[in-house]
PDB file of N, CA, C and O in Angstrom:
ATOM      1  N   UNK A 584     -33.291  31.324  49.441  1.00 69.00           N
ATOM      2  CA  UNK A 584     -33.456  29.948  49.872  1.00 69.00           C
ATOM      3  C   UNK A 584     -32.859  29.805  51.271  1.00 69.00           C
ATOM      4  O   UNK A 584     -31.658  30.002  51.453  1.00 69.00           O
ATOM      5  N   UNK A 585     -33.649  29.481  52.212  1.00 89.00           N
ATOM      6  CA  UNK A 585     -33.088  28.905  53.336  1.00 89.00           C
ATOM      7  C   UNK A 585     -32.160  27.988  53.550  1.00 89.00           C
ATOM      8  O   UNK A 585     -32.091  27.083  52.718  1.00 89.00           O
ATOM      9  N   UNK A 586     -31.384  27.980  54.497  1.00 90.00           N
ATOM     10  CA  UNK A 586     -30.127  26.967  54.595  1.00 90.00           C
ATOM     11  C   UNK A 586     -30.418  25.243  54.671  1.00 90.00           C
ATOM     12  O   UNK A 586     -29.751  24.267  54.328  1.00 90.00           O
ATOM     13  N   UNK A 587     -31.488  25.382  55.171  1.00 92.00           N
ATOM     14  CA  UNK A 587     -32.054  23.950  55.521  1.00 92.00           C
ATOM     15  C   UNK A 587     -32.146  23.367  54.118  1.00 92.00           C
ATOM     16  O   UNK A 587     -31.662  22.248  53.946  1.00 92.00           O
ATOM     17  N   UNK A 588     -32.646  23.925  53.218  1.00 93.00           N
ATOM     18  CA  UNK A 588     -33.026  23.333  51.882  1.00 93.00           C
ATOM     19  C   UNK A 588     -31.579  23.213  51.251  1.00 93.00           C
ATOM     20  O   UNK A 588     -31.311  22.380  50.385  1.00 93.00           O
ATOM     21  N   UNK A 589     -30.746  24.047  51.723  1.00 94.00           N
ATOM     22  CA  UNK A 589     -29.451  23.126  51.289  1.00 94.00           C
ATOM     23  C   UNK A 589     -28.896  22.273  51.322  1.00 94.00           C
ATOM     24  O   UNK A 589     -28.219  21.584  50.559  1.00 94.00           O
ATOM     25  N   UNK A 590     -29.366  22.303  52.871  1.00 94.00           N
ATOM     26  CA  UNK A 590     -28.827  20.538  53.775  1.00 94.00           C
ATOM     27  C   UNK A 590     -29.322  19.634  53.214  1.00 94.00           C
ATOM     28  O   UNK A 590     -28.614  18.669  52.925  1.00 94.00           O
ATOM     29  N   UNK A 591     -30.963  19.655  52.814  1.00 95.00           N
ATOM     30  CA  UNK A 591     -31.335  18.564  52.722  1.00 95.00           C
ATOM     31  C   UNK A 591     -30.965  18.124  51.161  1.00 95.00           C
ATOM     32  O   UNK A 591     -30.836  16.992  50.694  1.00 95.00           O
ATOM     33  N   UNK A 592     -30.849  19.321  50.572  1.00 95.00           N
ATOM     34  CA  UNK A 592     -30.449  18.753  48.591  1.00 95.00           C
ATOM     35  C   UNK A 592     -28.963  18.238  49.138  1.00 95.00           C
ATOM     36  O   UNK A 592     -28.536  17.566  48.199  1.00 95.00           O
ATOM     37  N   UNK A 593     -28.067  18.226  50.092  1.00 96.00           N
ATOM     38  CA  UNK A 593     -26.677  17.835  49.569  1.00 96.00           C
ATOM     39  C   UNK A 593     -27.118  16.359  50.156  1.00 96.00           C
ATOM     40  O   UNK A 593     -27.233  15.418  49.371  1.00 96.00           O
ATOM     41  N   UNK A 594     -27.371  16.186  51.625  1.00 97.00           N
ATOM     42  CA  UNK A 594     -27.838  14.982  52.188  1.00 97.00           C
ATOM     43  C   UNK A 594     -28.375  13.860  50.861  1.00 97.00           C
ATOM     44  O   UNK A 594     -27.754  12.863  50.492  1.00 97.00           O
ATOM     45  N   UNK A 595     -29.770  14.394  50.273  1.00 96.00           N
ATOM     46  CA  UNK A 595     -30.351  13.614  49.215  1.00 96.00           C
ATOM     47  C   UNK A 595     -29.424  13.516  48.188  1.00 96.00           C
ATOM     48  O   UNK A 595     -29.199  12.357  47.841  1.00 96.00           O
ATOM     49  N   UNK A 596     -28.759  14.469  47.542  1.00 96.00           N
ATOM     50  CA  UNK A 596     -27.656  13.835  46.748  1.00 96.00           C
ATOM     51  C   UNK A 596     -26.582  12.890  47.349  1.00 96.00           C
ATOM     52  O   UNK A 596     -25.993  12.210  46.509  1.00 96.00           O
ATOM     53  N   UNK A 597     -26.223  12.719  48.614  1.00 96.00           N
ATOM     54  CA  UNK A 597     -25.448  12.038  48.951  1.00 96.00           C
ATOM     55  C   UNK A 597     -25.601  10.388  49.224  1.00 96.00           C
ATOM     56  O   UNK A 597     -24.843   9.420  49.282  1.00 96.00           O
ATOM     57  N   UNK A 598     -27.347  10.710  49.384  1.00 95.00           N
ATOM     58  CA  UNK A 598     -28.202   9.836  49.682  1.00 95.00           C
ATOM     59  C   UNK A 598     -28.476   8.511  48.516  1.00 95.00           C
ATOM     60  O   UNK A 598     -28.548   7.282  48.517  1.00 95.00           O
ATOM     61  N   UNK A 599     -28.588   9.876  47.382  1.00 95.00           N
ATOM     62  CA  UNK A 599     -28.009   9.064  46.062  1.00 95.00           C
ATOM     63  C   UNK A 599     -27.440   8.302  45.453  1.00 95.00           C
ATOM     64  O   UNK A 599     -27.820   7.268  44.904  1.00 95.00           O
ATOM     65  N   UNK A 600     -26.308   8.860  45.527  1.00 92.00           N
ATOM     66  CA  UNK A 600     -24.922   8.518  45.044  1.00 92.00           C
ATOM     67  C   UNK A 600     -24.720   7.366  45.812  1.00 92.00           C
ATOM     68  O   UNK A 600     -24.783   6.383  45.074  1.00 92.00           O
ATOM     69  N   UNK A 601     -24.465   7.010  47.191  1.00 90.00           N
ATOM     70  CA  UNK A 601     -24.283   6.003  48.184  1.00 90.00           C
ATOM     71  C   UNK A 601     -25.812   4.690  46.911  1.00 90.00           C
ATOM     72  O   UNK A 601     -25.625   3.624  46.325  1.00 90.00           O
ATOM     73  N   UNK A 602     -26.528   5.186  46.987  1.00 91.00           N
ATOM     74  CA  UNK A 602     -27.432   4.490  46.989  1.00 91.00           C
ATOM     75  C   UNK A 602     -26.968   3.648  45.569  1.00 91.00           C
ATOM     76  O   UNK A 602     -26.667   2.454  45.559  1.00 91.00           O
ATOM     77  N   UNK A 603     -26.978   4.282  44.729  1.00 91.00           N
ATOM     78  CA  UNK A 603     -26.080   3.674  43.063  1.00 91.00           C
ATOM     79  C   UNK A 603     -25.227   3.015  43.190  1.00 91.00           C
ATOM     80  O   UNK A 603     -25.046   2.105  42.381  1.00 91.00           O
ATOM     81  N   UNK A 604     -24.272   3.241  44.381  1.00 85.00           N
ATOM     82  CA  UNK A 604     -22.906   2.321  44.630  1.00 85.00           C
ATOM     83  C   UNK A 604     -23.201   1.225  45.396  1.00 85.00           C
ATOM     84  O   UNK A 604     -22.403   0.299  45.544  1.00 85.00           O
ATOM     85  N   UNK A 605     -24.475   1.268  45.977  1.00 86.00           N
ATOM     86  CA  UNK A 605     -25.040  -0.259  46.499  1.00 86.00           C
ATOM     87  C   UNK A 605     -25.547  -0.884  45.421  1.00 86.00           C
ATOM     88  O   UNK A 605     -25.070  -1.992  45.175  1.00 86.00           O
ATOM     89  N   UNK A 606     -26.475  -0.422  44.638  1.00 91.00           N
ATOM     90  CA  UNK A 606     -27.319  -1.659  43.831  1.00 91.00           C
ATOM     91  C   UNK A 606     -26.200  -1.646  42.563  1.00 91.00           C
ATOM     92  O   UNK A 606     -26.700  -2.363  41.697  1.00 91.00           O
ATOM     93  N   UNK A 607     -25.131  -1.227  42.172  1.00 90.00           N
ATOM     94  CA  UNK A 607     -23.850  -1.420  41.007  1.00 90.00           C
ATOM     95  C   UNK A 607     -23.259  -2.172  41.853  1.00 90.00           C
ATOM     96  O   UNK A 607     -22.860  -3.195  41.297  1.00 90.00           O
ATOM     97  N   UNK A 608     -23.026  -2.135  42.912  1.00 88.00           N
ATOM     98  CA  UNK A 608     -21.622  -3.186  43.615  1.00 88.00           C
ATOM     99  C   UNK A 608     -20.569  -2.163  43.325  1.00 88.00           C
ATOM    100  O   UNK A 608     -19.425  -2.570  43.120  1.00 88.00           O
ATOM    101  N   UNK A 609     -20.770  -1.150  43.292  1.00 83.00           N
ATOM    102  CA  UNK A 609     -19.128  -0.012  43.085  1.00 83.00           C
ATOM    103  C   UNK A 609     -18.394  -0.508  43.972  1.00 83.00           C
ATOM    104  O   UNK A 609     -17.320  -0.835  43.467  1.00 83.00           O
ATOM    105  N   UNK A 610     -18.459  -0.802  45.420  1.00 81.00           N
ATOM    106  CA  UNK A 610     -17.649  -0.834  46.361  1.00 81.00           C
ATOM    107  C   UNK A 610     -17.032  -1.844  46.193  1.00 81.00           C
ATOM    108  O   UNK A 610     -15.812  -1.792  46.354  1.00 81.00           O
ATOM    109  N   UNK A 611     -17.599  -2.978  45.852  1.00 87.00           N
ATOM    110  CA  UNK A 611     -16.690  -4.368  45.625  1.00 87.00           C
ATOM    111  C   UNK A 611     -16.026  -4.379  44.736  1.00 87.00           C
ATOM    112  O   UNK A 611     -14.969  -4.981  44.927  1.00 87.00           O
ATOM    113  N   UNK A 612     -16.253  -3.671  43.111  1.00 87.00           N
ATOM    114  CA  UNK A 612     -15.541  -2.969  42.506  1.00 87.00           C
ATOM    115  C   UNK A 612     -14.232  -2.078  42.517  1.00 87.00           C
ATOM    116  O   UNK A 612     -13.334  -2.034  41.676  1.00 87.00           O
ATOM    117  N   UNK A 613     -14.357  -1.467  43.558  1.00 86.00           N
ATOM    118  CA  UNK A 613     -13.648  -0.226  44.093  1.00 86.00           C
ATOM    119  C   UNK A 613     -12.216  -1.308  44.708  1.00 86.00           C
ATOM    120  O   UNK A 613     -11.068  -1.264  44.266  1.00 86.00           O
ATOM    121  N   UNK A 614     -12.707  -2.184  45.778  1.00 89.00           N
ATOM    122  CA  UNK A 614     -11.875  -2.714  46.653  1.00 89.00           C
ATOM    123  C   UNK A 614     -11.151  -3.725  45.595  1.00 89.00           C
ATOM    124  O   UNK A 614      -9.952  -4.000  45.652  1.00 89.00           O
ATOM    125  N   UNK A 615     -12.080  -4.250  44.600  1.00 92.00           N
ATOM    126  CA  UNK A 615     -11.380  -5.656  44.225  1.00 92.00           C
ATOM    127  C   UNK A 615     -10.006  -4.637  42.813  1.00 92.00           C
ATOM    128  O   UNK A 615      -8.837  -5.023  42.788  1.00 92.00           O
ATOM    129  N   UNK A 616     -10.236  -4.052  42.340  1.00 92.00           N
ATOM    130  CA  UNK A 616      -8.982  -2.982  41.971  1.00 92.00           C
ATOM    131  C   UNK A 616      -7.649  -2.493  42.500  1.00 92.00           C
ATOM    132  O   UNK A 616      -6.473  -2.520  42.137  1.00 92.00           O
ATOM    133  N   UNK A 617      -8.704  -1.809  44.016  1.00 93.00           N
ATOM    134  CA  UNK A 617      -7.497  -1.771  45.073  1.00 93.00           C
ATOM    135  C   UNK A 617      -6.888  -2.532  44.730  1.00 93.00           C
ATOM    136  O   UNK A 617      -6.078  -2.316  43.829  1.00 93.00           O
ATOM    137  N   UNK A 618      -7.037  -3.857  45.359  1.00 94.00           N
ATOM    138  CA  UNK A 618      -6.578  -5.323  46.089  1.00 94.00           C
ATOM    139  C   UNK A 618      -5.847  -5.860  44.571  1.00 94.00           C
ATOM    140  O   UNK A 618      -4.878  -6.612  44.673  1.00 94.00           O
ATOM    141  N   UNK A 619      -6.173  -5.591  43.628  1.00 93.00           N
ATOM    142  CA  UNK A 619      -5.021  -5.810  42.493  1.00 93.00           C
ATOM    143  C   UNK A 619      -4.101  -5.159  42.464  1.00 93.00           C
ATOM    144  O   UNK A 619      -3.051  -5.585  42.944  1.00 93.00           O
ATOM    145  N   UNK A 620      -4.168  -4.086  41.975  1.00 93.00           N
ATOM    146  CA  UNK A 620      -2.970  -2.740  42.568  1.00 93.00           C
ATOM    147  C   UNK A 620      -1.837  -3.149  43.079  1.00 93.00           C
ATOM    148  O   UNK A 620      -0.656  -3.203  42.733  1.00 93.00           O
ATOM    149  N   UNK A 621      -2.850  -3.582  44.507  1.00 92.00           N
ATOM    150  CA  UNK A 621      -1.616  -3.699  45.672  1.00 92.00           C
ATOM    151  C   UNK A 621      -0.627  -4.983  45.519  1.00 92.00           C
ATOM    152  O   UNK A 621       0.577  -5.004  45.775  1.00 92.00           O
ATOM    153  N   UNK A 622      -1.613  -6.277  44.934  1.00 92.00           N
ATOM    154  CA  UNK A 622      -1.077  -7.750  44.905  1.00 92.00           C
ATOM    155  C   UNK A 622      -0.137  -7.182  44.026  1.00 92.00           C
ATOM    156  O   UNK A 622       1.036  -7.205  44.399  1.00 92.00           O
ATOM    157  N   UNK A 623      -0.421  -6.641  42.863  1.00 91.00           N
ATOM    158  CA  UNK A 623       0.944  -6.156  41.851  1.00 91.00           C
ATOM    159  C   UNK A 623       2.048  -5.548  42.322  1.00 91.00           C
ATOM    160  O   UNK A 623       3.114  -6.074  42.001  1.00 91.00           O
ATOM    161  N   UNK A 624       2.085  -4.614  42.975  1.00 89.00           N
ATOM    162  CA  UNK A 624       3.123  -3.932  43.882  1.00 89.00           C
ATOM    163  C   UNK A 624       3.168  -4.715  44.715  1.00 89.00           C
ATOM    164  O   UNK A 624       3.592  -3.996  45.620  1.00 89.00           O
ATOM    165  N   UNK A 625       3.077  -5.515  45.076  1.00 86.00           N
ATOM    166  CA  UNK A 625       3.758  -6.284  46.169  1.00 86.00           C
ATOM    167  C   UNK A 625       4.696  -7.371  45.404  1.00 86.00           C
ATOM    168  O   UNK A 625       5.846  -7.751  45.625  1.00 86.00           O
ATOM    169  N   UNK A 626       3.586  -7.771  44.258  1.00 86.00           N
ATOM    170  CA  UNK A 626       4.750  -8.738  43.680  1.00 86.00           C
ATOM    171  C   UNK A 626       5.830  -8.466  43.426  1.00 86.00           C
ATOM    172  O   UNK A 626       6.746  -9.185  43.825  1.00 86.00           O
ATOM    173  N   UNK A 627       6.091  -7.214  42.595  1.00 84.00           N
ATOM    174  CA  UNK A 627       6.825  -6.891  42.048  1.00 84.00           C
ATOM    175  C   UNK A 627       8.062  -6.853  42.760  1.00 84.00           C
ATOM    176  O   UNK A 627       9.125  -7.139  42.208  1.00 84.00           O
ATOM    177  N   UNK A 628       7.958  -6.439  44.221  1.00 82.00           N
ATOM    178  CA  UNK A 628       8.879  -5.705  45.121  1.00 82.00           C
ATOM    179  C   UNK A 628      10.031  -6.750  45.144  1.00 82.00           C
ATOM    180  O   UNK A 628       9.633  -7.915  45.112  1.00 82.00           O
ATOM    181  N   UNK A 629      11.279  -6.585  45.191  1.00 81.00           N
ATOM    182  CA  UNK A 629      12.291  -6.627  45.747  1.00 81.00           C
ATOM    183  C   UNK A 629      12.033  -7.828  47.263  1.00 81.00           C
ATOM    184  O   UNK A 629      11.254  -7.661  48.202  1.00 81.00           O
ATOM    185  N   UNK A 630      12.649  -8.576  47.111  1.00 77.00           N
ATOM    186  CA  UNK A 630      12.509  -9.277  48.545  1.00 77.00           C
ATOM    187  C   UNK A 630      13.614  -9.816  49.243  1.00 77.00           C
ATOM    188  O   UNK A 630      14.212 -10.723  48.665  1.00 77.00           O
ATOM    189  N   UNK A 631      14.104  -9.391  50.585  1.00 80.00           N
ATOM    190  CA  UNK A 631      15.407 -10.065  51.082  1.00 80.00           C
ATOM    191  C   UNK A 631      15.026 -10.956  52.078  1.00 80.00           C
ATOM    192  O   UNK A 631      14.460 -10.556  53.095  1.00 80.00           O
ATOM    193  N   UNK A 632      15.404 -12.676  51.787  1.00 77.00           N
ATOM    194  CA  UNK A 632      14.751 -13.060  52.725  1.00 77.00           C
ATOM    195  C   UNK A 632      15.937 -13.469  53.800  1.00 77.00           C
ATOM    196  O   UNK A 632      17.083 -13.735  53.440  1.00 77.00           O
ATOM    197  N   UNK A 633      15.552 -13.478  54.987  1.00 80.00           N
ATOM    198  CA  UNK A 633      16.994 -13.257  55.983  1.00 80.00           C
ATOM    199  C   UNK A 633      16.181 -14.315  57.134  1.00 80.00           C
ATOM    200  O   UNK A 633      15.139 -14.052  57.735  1.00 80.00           O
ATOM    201  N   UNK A 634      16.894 -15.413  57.217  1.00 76.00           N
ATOM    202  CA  UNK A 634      16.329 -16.359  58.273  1.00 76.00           C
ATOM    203  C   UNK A 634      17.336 -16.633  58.688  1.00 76.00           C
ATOM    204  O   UNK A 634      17.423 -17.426  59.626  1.00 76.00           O
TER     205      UNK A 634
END
């Protein structure tokens, strides 16, 4: 098999995958998790407030 036909099967799988995570909303998914995560660890933290 030529190299090219490699490129293009990883490209099209990549092509894929991207493509599933648009029409699921993975990414907004992905971020809105993050963005809990983090609100939690942040709450949690320790705070000195010094004014």
């Amino acid at each position: 098999m030529a190299w090219y036909w490699i490129v293009l099967i990883v490209i099209a799988c990549l092509f894929a995958l991207l493509f599933l995570c648009f029409i699921t909303n993975g990414d907004g998914k992905m971020i809105e998790k993050t963005y809990d995560m983090l609100s939690k660890y942040h709450d949690n933290k320790d705070k000195e407030i010094k004014i």
